[in-house]
Amino acid sequence: MRFKPTSPDLNRFRNQLARIDALPQLTLLGLVSGILTALVIMMFRELITLLSSLFMAGLPEEAFMDIDWDIRIFLPVLGSLTLLLTALFTHKNYRQVGIIHVIERLDWHQARLSLGNLLNQFFAGAIAIASGHSIGREGPAVHLGAGTASLLGQSMKLPNNSLRILVACGSAAAISAAFNTPVAGVIFSLEVLMVEYTLSGFLPVMLASASAAIITQTIYGTDPAFLVPPISTELLSDLPLILTTGVVMGVLGALFCQLMTFFVKKTARVPLFLRLLTAAGVTGLIAIPAPAVMGVGYGTITELMIGELHTPLFLVLILFGKLLASSISLGLGVPGGLIGPTLFIGAAGGALCATVMGLLTGTEYMNAGFHVMVGMSAMLGSVLQAPLTALVTVVEMTRNTNLLFPALLAIIIATLTANLMFRKPGIFEQLLGLQGRSRFHNPVHKALSRIGITSMMDTEFIRLNRFQSLAELSSLLKNNPTWILILENGAPSMIMPTSGLVFYLDNNNDSSDTVDLLDIPASRYDVAPIESQSSVYQAWEMMAEKHVDALYIFSEKRKKKQKIIGLVTKENLVSHYRI
């Protein structure tokens, strides 16, 4: 069966999605969005590989240590020049990319992401990553997944309350497809993006993430992001080091956030070309002594996990080199993600803590990978202020469950250190704060945003012109509609209950042949229009903004004509939700 944009089947599907209990419909959409997102992420990965082969002259992807120092300087500059060239052909409205853009569209624009921003993220993100900028892949991946799912819903003209779930589905599927971490994708999507856990959100997001993982594992295999041998630890003997690592990662996380927000704030008015070239120059210069800071750096993390490169000087060099290069690159607007650099800094920091404490105490700490993974999870929790996401991400990327309890302790310490000692919320909230925004945590707002207005509309109404003939009214009211939508000069003006008109007609002794519906003694409400895709929260906001007590709902607008499908009053909202 093929759906048309205005087919009865699709209209019925939309109306079902407007309800809070639309779990089967949302689950189906989760499956579709997961499949589409997996395909987009696969194309993104292949584009990065293709560009890397051009930039790296036949070397493996991210083999920056194997190229000459002058090439390490040239590559990020070439990437920035290519980004500037693409920016010349990109409208300024489409330059906003990344997770912050997704959160902004989710919280303030009803989860509507545009194709222009998605295409910009697709090409600009691939160019920036392949050319060695010190950024991660997860930011572009989340944007691509969220945008793909949002555009799916918009193309079907689905209600806005379902677009929120679709964005969560796409984001989870993107992380699942990009890093082979389906569970971490679900947790990140709900804890960081949606900031809520509901049954109607959990199942569609889980199915989206699982379907994306199945597709990408079929193509790329089932290996985790980091291949490390099985790890065991003596918790009691390692406890002082675990707690120390947590404190150090809390401090480093706060410093990373502080540097990033500093560069964002101080360079906001600097021209784009100067920002991108500065980021490229800094990255290239740092890469002369420390080529590991270039790119995502997962190869270096793997080497740290298997016990290589554990010299104090080298660890200090790559830790602070990555800290500076990534905070400048991201702060100056290079279109990449921050989770990759966060994991890298945490890995180097965890290895450094174990190395330094071993030298100070004369203790030889075995299982280098264990301390690297503890540092990664603690750093991620510190920066995101999302402890569950941090725990699940690192455990799933390494497939090592022995990490669970030690990492949990380190995450708690690191998160509390950054939050209480340095008063640092999550990095995404900090970046939104620089834009003068703060995330919505109002439970009423969230509850009303999960329901479409069409689930509450009254469809028992008729449209009547303000002046009506008495002879025609009896036939017009024969179906006993609940409401009358009064038209004045062809446009909706007010609504009134049909009972008021019936009472007037039954008690009318006037000899006039015409009735003025705006003059008879009856209750009436001023009305304003609202699209059928709107949520109940949008309806509540519209009533407050327009100072009306009722809305008429239209499903489409063609040639300035609205197809009105229902009415809703403030009294309905108040009585239903007891606001």
Coordinates of C-alpha atoms in Angstrom, one line a residue:
M1 CA 0.0 0.0 0.0
R2 CA 1.4 3.4 -1.0
F3 CA 0.7 6.4 1.2
K4 CA -0.1 9.7 -0.4
P5 CA 0.5 12.9 1.5
T6 CA -3.2 13.4 2.2
S7 CA -4.3 9.7 2.2
P8 CA -6.9 8.7 4.9
D9 CA -4.5 6.0 6.1
L10 CA -1.7 8.5 6.7
N11 CA -4.1 11.0 8.4
R12 CA -5.2 8.2 10.7
F13 CA -1.6 7.4 11.4
R14 CA -0.9 11.0 12.3
N15 CA -3.8 11.2 14.6
Q16 CA -2.8 8.1 16.4
L17 CA 0.7 9.5 16.9
A18 CA -0.7 12.6 18.6
R19 CA -1.9 10.4 21.5
I20 CA 0.3 9.7 24.5
D21 CA -0.2 5.9 24.1
A22 CA 1.0 5.7 20.4
L23 CA 3.6 3.1 21.3
P24 CA 3.1 0.8 18.3
Q25 CA 3.2 3.6 15.8
L26 CA 6.3 5.2 17.5
T27 CA 8.1 1.8 17.5
L28 CA 7.5 1.4 13.8
L29 CA 8.9 4.8 13.2
G30 CA 11.9 3.9 15.4
L31 CA 12.7 1.0 13.2
V32 CA 12.5 3.0 10.0
S33 CA 14.6 5.9 11.4
G34 CA 17.2 3.4 12.7
I35 CA 17.6 1.8 9.3
L36 CA 17.8 5.2 7.5
T37 CA 20.3 6.6 10.0
A38 CA 22.5 3.5 9.7
L39 CA 22.7 4.1 5.9
V40 CA 23.5 7.8 6.4
I41 CA 26.2 7.1 9.0
M42 CA 27.7 4.4 6.7
M43 CA 28.0 7.0 3.9
F44 CA 29.6 9.4 6.3
R45 CA 32.2 6.9 7.4
E46 CA 33.0 6.0 3.8
L47 CA 33.3 9.7 2.9
I48 CA 35.8 10.2 5.8
T49 CA 37.8 7.1 4.5
L50 CA 37.8 8.5 1.0
L51 CA 39.0 11.9 2.0
S52 CA 41.6 10.5 4.3
S53 CA 43.0 8.5 1.4
L54 CA 43.3 11.7 -0.5
F55 CA 44.9 13.7 2.3
M56 CA 47.1 10.9 3.7
A57 CA 48.6 9.8 0.3
G58 CA 47.8 6.1 0.7
L59 CA 48.5 5.8 4.5
P60 CA 46.0 4.2 6.8
E61 CA 43.3 6.4 8.3
E62 CA 44.6 8.6 11.2
A63 CA 48.2 7.5 10.6
F64 CA 49.4 11.0 11.5
M65 CA 52.5 9.7 13.3
D66 CA 53.8 8.3 10.0
I67 CA 53.8 11.6 8.1
D68 CA 56.4 14.4 8.1
W69 CA 56.0 17.3 10.5
D70 CA 55.5 19.8 7.7
I71 CA 52.6 17.7 6.4
R72 CA 51.1 17.6 9.8
I73 CA 50.9 21.4 9.8
F74 CA 49.7 21.5 6.2
L75 CA 46.8 19.0 6.6
P76 CA 44.6 20.9 9.1
V77 CA 45.3 24.2 7.2
L78 CA 44.2 22.5 3.9
G79 CA 41.1 21.2 5.7
S80 CA 40.2 24.6 7.0
L81 CA 40.7 26.2 3.6
T82 CA 38.3 23.5 2.2
L83 CA 35.8 24.2 4.9
L84 CA 36.0 27.9 4.1
L85 CA 35.4 27.1 0.4
T86 CA 32.3 25.1 1.3
A87 CA 31.1 27.9 3.6
L88 CA 31.1 30.3 0.6
F89 CA 28.3 28.1 -0.9
T90 CA 26.4 27.6 2.3
H91 CA 23.7 29.9 3.6
K92 CA 24.5 31.3 7.0
N93 CA 21.3 29.8 8.4
Y94 CA 22.7 26.3 7.6
R95 CA 26.1 26.7 9.4
Q96 CA 24.8 25.6 12.8
V97 CA 25.8 22.0 13.3
G98 CA 26.5 19.5 16.1
I99 CA 24.8 18.3 19.3
I100 CA 24.2 21.9 20.5
H101 CA 22.2 22.5 17.3
V102 CA 20.2 19.3 17.9
I103 CA 19.4 20.3 21.5
E104 CA 18.4 23.8 20.3
R105 CA 16.0 22.5 17.7
L106 CA 14.7 19.9 20.1
D107 CA 13.9 22.4 22.9
W108 CA 12.9 25.5 21.0
H109 CA 11.9 24.5 17.5
Q110 CA 9.8 21.4 18.0
A111 CA 12.6 19.0 16.9
R112 CA 12.5 20.3 13.3
L113 CA 15.9 20.0 11.8
S114 CA 16.6 21.2 8.2
L115 CA 18.2 19.5 5.3
G116 CA 20.6 22.4 4.7
N117 CA 22.2 22.0 8.1
L118 CA 22.4 18.2 7.7
L119 CA 24.2 18.5 4.4
N120 CA 26.6 21.0 5.8
Q121 CA 27.3 18.7 8.8
F122 CA 27.8 15.7 6.5
F123 CA 30.5 17.3 4.3
A124 CA 32.1 19.8 6.7
G125 CA 32.3 17.1 9.5
A126 CA 34.0 14.6 7.1
I127 CA 36.5 17.2 5.9
A128 CA 37.4 18.4 9.4
I129 CA 37.9 14.8 10.7
A130 CA 39.8 13.6 7.7
S131 CA 42.2 16.6 7.7
G132 CA 43.4 15.9 11.2
H133 CA 41.5 18.5 13.3
S134 CA 41.5 17.5 17.0
I135 CA 37.8 16.6 17.1
G136 CA 35.5 13.6 17.5
R137 CA 33.0 11.9 15.3
E138 CA 30.0 11.7 17.6
G139 CA 28.9 15.3 17.2
P140 CA 28.5 15.0 13.5
A141 CA 27.0 11.5 13.9
V142 CA 24.3 12.6 16.3
H143 CA 23.4 15.6 14.1
L144 CA 23.2 13.3 11.0
G145 CA 21.0 10.8 12.8
A146 CA 18.7 13.3 14.5
G147 CA 18.4 15.3 11.2
T148 CA 17.6 12.1 9.2
A149 CA 14.9 11.0 11.6
S150 CA 13.4 14.6 11.9
L151 CA 13.3 15.0 8.1
L152 CA 11.5 11.6 7.9
G153 CA 8.8 12.8 10.2
Q154 CA 8.5 16.2 8.5
S155 CA 8.2 14.7 5.1
M156 CA 5.2 12.7 6.5
K157 CA 3.8 15.8 8.3
L158 CA 3.8 13.9 11.6
P159 CA 2.8 15.8 14.8
N160 CA 5.5 17.6 16.6
N161 CA 5.3 15.4 19.7
S162 CA 6.4 12.4 17.6
L163 CA 9.2 14.4 16.1
R164 CA 10.8 14.6 19.5
I165 CA 10.9 10.8 19.8
L166 CA 12.2 10.5 16.2
V167 CA 15.1 12.8 17.0
A168 CA 15.9 10.6 20.0
C169 CA 15.7 7.5 17.8
G170 CA 18.0 9.0 15.1
S171 CA 20.6 10.2 17.7
A172 CA 20.7 6.8 19.4
A173 CA 20.9 5.0 16.0
A174 CA 23.8 7.3 14.9
I175 CA 25.9 6.5 18.0
S176 CA 25.1 2.8 17.6
A177 CA 26.1 2.8 14.0
A178 CA 29.2 5.0 14.4
F179 CA 30.7 3.3 17.4
N180 CA 29.0 -0.1 17.6
T181 CA 27.5 0.9 20.9
P182 CA 23.7 0.3 20.8
V183 CA 23.1 0.5 24.5
A184 CA 25.3 3.7 24.9
G185 CA 23.3 5.2 22.1
V186 CA 20.0 4.7 23.9
I187 CA 21.3 6.0 27.2
F188 CA 23.0 9.1 25.6
S189 CA 19.8 9.9 23.7
L190 CA 17.5 9.8 26.7
E191 CA 19.9 11.1 29.4
V192 CA 21.6 13.9 27.5
L193 CA 19.3 14.9 24.7
M194 CA 15.8 14.2 25.9
V195 CA 16.6 14.4 29.7
E196 CA 13.7 12.0 30.4
Y197 CA 12.9 8.4 30.6
T198 CA 9.4 7.2 29.5
L199 CA 8.1 3.9 28.1
S200 CA 7.0 5.6 24.9
G201 CA 10.5 6.9 24.4
F202 CA 12.5 3.9 25.5
L203 CA 11.1 1.2 23.2
P204 CA 11.3 3.2 19.9
V205 CA 14.8 4.4 20.7
M206 CA 16.0 0.9 21.6
L207 CA 14.6 -0.5 18.4
A208 CA 16.2 2.3 16.4
S209 CA 19.6 1.7 18.0
A210 CA 19.4 -2.1 17.6
S211 CA 18.4 -1.9 13.9
A212 CA 21.3 0.5 13.2
A213 CA 23.7 -1.8 15.0
I214 CA 22.5 -4.9 13.0
I215 CA 23.1 -3.1 9.7
T216 CA 26.5 -1.7 10.5
Q217 CA 27.7 -4.9 12.2
T218 CA 26.8 -6.8 9.0
I219 CA 29.0 -4.5 7.0
Y220 CA 31.8 -3.6 9.4
G221 CA 31.8 -6.5 11.8
T222 CA 31.1 -6.8 15.5
D223 CA 34.4 -5.8 17.0
P224 CA 34.2 -3.1 19.7
A225 CA 35.8 0.3 19.3
F226 CA 38.8 -0.8 21.5
L227 CA 40.3 -4.3 21.3
V228 CA 41.7 -4.9 24.8
P229 CA 42.5 -8.2 26.6
P230 CA 40.3 -9.3 29.5
I231 CA 41.1 -7.2 32.6
S232 CA 40.8 -8.1 36.2
T233 CA 41.6 -5.9 39.2
E234 CA 41.9 -6.0 43.0
L235 CA 39.4 -3.3 43.9
L236 CA 40.7 -2.7 47.5
S237 CA 44.3 -2.3 46.5
D238 CA 43.4 -0.1 43.6
L239 CA 40.9 2.0 45.4
P240 CA 43.3 4.9 46.3
L241 CA 44.3 5.1 42.6
I242 CA 40.7 4.9 41.4
L243 CA 39.6 7.8 43.8
T244 CA 42.6 9.8 42.8
T245 CA 41.9 9.3 39.1
G246 CA 38.3 10.5 39.8
V247 CA 39.5 13.7 41.4
V248 CA 42.0 14.4 38.6
M249 CA 39.5 13.8 35.9
G250 CA 37.0 16.1 37.6
V251 CA 39.6 18.9 37.5
L252 CA 40.6 18.1 33.9
G253 CA 37.0 18.0 32.9
A254 CA 36.3 21.4 34.5
L255 CA 39.4 22.8 32.8
F256 CA 38.4 21.4 29.4
C257 CA 35.0 22.9 29.7
Q258 CA 36.4 26.2 30.9
L259 CA 38.8 26.5 28.0
M260 CA 36.2 25.6 25.4
T261 CA 33.6 28.1 26.7
F262 CA 36.4 30.7 27.0
F263 CA 37.3 30.4 23.3
V264 CA 33.7 30.3 22.2
K265 CA 32.9 33.5 24.1
K266 CA 36.1 35.4 23.1
T267 CA 36.0 34.5 19.4
A268 CA 32.2 34.8 18.8
R269 CA 32.7 38.0 16.7
V270 CA 35.9 36.9 15.0
P271 CA 35.4 36.1 11.2
L272 CA 35.0 32.5 10.4
F273 CA 38.1 32.3 8.1
L274 CA 40.3 33.6 10.9
R275 CA 38.9 31.2 13.5
L276 CA 39.3 28.1 11.3
L277 CA 42.8 29.0 10.2
T278 CA 43.8 29.7 13.8
A279 CA 42.5 26.3 14.9
A280 CA 44.3 24.6 12.1
G281 CA 47.6 26.4 12.9
V282 CA 47.4 25.6 16.6
T283 CA 46.6 21.9 15.9
G284 CA 49.5 21.7 13.4
L285 CA 52.0 23.3 15.7
I286 CA 51.0 21.0 18.6
A287 CA 51.2 18.0 16.3
I288 CA 54.9 18.6 15.6
P289 CA 56.0 17.2 19.0
A290 CA 52.7 15.3 19.6
P291 CA 51.2 13.9 16.4
A292 CA 48.8 11.8 18.5
V293 CA 46.6 14.9 19.1
M294 CA 45.5 14.9 15.5
G295 CA 42.2 13.4 14.5
V296 CA 40.0 11.3 16.8
G297 CA 42.9 9.4 18.3
Y298 CA 41.3 6.0 18.9
G299 CA 44.5 4.3 17.8
T300 CA 46.5 6.0 20.5
I301 CA 43.9 5.1 23.1
T302 CA 44.2 1.4 22.1
E303 CA 48.0 1.6 22.4
L304 CA 47.6 3.1 25.9
M305 CA 45.2 0.3 26.9
I306 CA 47.7 -2.5 25.9
G307 CA 50.4 -0.8 28.0
E308 CA 52.4 1.0 25.4
L309 CA 53.5 4.7 25.5
H310 CA 53.4 4.8 29.3
T311 CA 56.2 7.3 29.9
P312 CA 55.4 10.3 32.0
L313 CA 56.7 12.9 29.6
F314 CA 54.8 11.5 26.6
L315 CA 51.6 11.2 28.6
V316 CA 51.8 14.8 29.8
L317 CA 52.6 15.9 26.3
I318 CA 49.6 14.2 24.6
L319 CA 47.2 15.0 27.5
F320 CA 47.7 18.7 27.6
G321 CA 48.4 18.9 23.8
K322 CA 45.0 17.3 23.2
L323 CA 43.3 19.4 25.9
L324 CA 44.5 22.6 24.2
A325 CA 44.1 21.6 20.6
S326 CA 40.6 20.2 21.0
S327 CA 39.3 23.1 23.2
I328 CA 40.6 25.6 20.7
S329 CA 39.3 23.7 17.6
L330 CA 35.9 23.2 19.1
G331 CA 35.8 26.7 20.6
L332 CA 36.7 28.3 17.3
G333 CA 33.9 26.5 15.4
V334 CA 35.5 23.4 13.7
P335 CA 32.5 21.2 13.0
G336 CA 33.2 18.2 15.1
G337 CA 32.4 16.4 18.4
L338 CA 33.8 16.7 21.8
I339 CA 33.2 13.2 23.2
G340 CA 36.2 11.7 21.2
P341 CA 38.6 14.3 22.6
T342 CA 37.1 13.8 26.1
L343 CA 37.8 10.0 25.9
F344 CA 41.4 10.7 24.7
I345 CA 42.1 13.1 27.5
G346 CA 40.6 10.7 30.0
A347 CA 42.7 7.8 28.6
A348 CA 45.9 9.8 28.8
G349 CA 45.0 11.1 32.3
G350 CA 44.2 7.7 33.6
A351 CA 47.5 6.3 32.4
L352 CA 49.3 9.2 33.8
C353 CA 47.7 8.9 37.2
A354 CA 48.7 5.2 37.4
T355 CA 52.2 5.9 36.2
V356 CA 52.9 8.8 38.6
M357 CA 51.3 7.1 41.6
G358 CA 53.4 4.0 40.8
L359 CA 56.6 6.1 40.8
L360 CA 55.6 7.9 44.0
T361 CA 54.6 4.8 46.0
G362 CA 57.0 2.3 44.4
T363 CA 54.0 0.2 43.4
E364 CA 53.8 -1.4 39.9
Y365 CA 50.3 -1.2 38.7
M366 CA 49.4 -3.9 36.3
N367 CA 46.5 -3.9 33.8
A368 CA 47.3 -0.6 32.1
G369 CA 44.1 -0.8 30.2
F370 CA 42.1 -0.9 33.4
H371 CA 43.4 2.5 34.5
V372 CA 43.0 4.0 31.0
M373 CA 39.4 2.9 30.9
V374 CA 38.7 4.3 34.4
G375 CA 40.1 7.6 33.3
M376 CA 38.0 7.7 30.2
S377 CA 34.8 7.0 32.0
A378 CA 35.5 9.5 34.7
M379 CA 36.5 12.2 32.3
L380 CA 33.4 11.6 30.2
G381 CA 31.1 11.8 33.3
S382 CA 32.9 15.0 34.4
V383 CA 32.4 16.8 31.1
L384 CA 28.9 15.6 30.2
Q385 CA 27.6 15.5 33.8
A386 CA 25.8 12.4 32.6
P387 CA 27.1 9.5 34.7
L388 CA 25.1 6.7 33.2
T389 CA 26.1 7.6 29.7
A390 CA 29.7 7.7 30.7
L391 CA 29.6 4.3 32.4
V392 CA 27.8 2.5 29.6
T393 CA 29.7 4.1 26.8
V394 CA 33.2 3.0 28.0
V395 CA 32.1 -0.4 29.1
E396 CA 30.4 -1.1 25.8
M397 CA 33.3 0.3 23.7
T398 CA 35.6 -2.1 25.5
R399 CA 33.2 -5.0 26.2
N400 CA 34.7 -5.4 29.7
T401 CA 32.2 -5.7 32.5
N402 CA 35.0 -5.9 35.1
L403 CA 35.1 -2.1 34.7
L404 CA 31.6 -1.5 36.0
F405 CA 32.1 -0.9 39.7
P406 CA 35.5 0.8 39.6
A407 CA 34.4 3.1 36.8
L408 CA 31.2 3.9 38.7
L409 CA 33.3 5.1 41.7
A410 CA 35.5 7.2 39.5
I411 CA 32.6 8.7 37.7
I412 CA 30.9 9.7 40.9
I413 CA 34.0 11.4 42.2
A414 CA 34.8 13.1 38.9
T415 CA 31.2 14.3 38.4
L416 CA 31.0 15.7 42.0
T417 CA 34.4 17.4 41.7
A418 CA 33.5 19.3 38.5
N419 CA 30.0 20.1 39.7
L420 CA 30.5 21.0 43.4
M421 CA 34.1 22.3 43.4
F422 CA 34.0 24.2 40.1
R423 CA 30.3 24.7 39.8
K424 CA 30.3 23.3 36.3
P425 CA 27.1 21.8 34.7
G426 CA 27.3 19.6 31.7
I427 CA 29.3 21.1 28.7
F428 CA 26.2 21.3 26.5
E429 CA 24.3 23.3 29.1
Q430 CA 27.3 25.6 29.4
L431 CA 27.4 26.2 25.7
L432 CA 23.7 26.8 25.6
G433 CA 24.2 29.3 28.5
L434 CA 26.6 31.3 26.3
Q435 CA 23.7 31.7 23.8
G436 CA 21.5 33.0 26.6
R437 CA 19.5 29.8 26.8
S438 CA 18.8 27.2 29.4
R439 CA 17.3 23.7 29.0
F440 CA 13.7 23.1 29.9
H441 CA 13.3 21.0 33.0
N442 CA 9.6 21.9 33.7
P443 CA 7.7 18.6 34.0
V444 CA 4.5 20.2 32.8
H445 CA 6.3 21.4 29.6
K446 CA 7.7 17.9 29.0
A447 CA 4.4 16.2 29.7
L448 CA 2.4 18.5 27.4
S449 CA 5.1 18.3 24.6
R450 CA 4.6 14.5 24.4
I451 CA 1.0 14.9 23.2
G452 CA -0.3 16.2 20.0
I453 CA -3.2 18.7 20.0
T454 CA -5.3 16.6 17.6
S455 CA -5.7 14.0 20.3
M456 CA -7.7 16.5 22.3
M457 CA -9.6 18.4 19.6
D458 CA -13.4 18.4 19.2
T459 CA -14.5 17.6 15.7
E460 CA -18.2 18.1 16.3
F461 CA -18.6 21.7 15.0
I462 CA -20.0 23.6 12.1
R463 CA -18.9 26.8 10.4
L464 CA -21.5 29.6 10.2
N465 CA -21.3 33.1 8.9
R466 CA -21.9 35.8 11.5
F467 CA -25.3 36.7 10.0
Q468 CA -27.6 33.7 9.5
S469 CA -31.1 33.2 8.2
L470 CA -33.5 31.8 10.8
A471 CA -35.0 29.6 8.2
E472 CA -31.7 27.9 7.5
L473 CA -30.5 27.4 11.1
S474 CA -32.8 24.5 11.9
S475 CA -31.4 22.4 9.0
L476 CA -27.8 23.4 9.8
L477 CA -28.2 22.3 13.5
K478 CA -29.9 19.0 12.8
N479 CA -26.7 16.9 13.4
N480 CA -26.4 18.5 16.9
P481 CA -22.8 19.8 16.7
T482 CA -21.1 20.8 19.9
W483 CA -19.6 24.0 18.7
I484 CA -20.2 26.7 16.2
L485 CA -17.2 28.4 14.5
I486 CA -18.4 31.9 13.6
L487 CA -16.9 33.4 10.4
E488 CA -16.7 37.1 9.9
N489 CA -15.7 38.3 6.4
G490 CA -14.8 34.7 5.6
A491 CA -12.3 34.3 8.5
P492 CA -12.9 32.5 11.9
S493 CA -13.7 35.0 14.5
M494 CA -15.1 33.2 17.6
I495 CA -16.6 30.0 18.7
M496 CA -19.8 29.5 20.7
P497 CA -21.5 26.3 22.1
T498 CA -24.4 25.2 20.0
S499 CA -26.5 25.0 23.2
G500 CA -26.4 28.8 23.5
L501 CA -27.8 29.2 20.0
V502 CA -30.5 26.5 20.6
F503 CA -31.6 28.2 23.8
Y504 CA -31.8 31.5 22.0
L505 CA -33.9 30.1 19.2
D506 CA -36.3 28.4 21.6
N507 CA -36.9 31.6 23.5
N508 CA -36.7 34.1 20.6
N509 CA -39.7 36.3 20.1
D510 CA -37.9 38.6 17.6
S511 CA -39.7 39.0 14.3
S512 CA -36.4 39.4 12.5
D513 CA -35.5 36.9 9.8
T514 CA -31.7 37.2 10.5
V515 CA -29.6 36.3 13.5
D516 CA -26.4 38.0 14.4
L517 CA -24.3 35.2 16.1
L518 CA -22.0 37.8 17.7
D519 CA -24.9 39.6 19.3
I520 CA -27.2 37.0 20.8
P521 CA -26.8 36.3 24.6
A522 CA -24.4 33.3 24.7
S523 CA -20.9 32.3 25.8
R524 CA -18.3 33.0 23.1
Y525 CA -14.5 32.5 22.9
D526 CA -12.0 34.4 20.8
V527 CA -10.0 32.0 18.6
A528 CA -6.6 31.8 17.0
P529 CA -5.3 29.2 14.5
I530 CA -2.8 26.4 15.2
E531 CA -1.4 23.7 13.0
S532 CA -2.5 20.2 13.5
Q533 CA 1.1 19.1 14.0
S534 CA 1.4 21.2 17.1
S535 CA 1.8 19.7 20.6
V536 CA -0.5 20.4 23.5
Y537 CA 2.2 22.6 25.0
Q538 CA 2.3 24.7 21.9
A539 CA -1.4 25.1 22.1
W540 CA -1.2 26.3 25.7
E541 CA 1.6 28.8 24.7
M542 CA -0.5 30.0 21.7
M543 CA -3.5 30.8 23.9
A544 CA -1.3 32.8 26.2
E545 CA 0.5 34.6 23.4
K546 CA -2.7 35.5 21.5
H547 CA -4.8 36.1 24.7
V548 CA -7.5 33.7 23.5
D549 CA -9.4 30.9 25.2
A550 CA -9.8 28.6 22.1
L551 CA -8.0 27.5 19.0
Y552 CA -9.1 26.2 15.7
I553 CA -6.9 23.5 14.3
F554 CA -6.0 23.3 10.6
S555 CA -4.3 20.4 8.8
E556 CA -3.0 22.1 5.7
K557 CA -2.7 25.5 4.0
R558 CA -3.2 25.8 0.3
K559 CA -3.6 29.0 -1.6
K560 CA -4.2 30.8 1.7
K561 CA -7.1 28.5 2.5
Q562 CA -7.1 26.5 5.7
K563 CA -8.7 23.1 6.1
I564 CA -10.1 23.3 9.7
I565 CA -10.4 19.9 11.3
G566 CA -11.2 20.7 15.0
L567 CA -11.4 23.0 18.0
V568 CA -9.9 23.0 21.4
T569 CA -10.6 25.3 24.4
K570 CA -8.4 26.3 27.3
E571 CA -11.1 24.8 29.6
N572 CA -10.4 21.4 27.9
L573 CA -6.7 21.7 28.7
V574 CA -7.2 22.8 32.2
S575 CA -9.8 20.1 33.1
H576 CA -7.8 17.4 31.4
Y577 CA -4.4 18.1 32.9
R578 CA -5.4 20.3 35.9
I579 CA -2.7 22.8 35.1

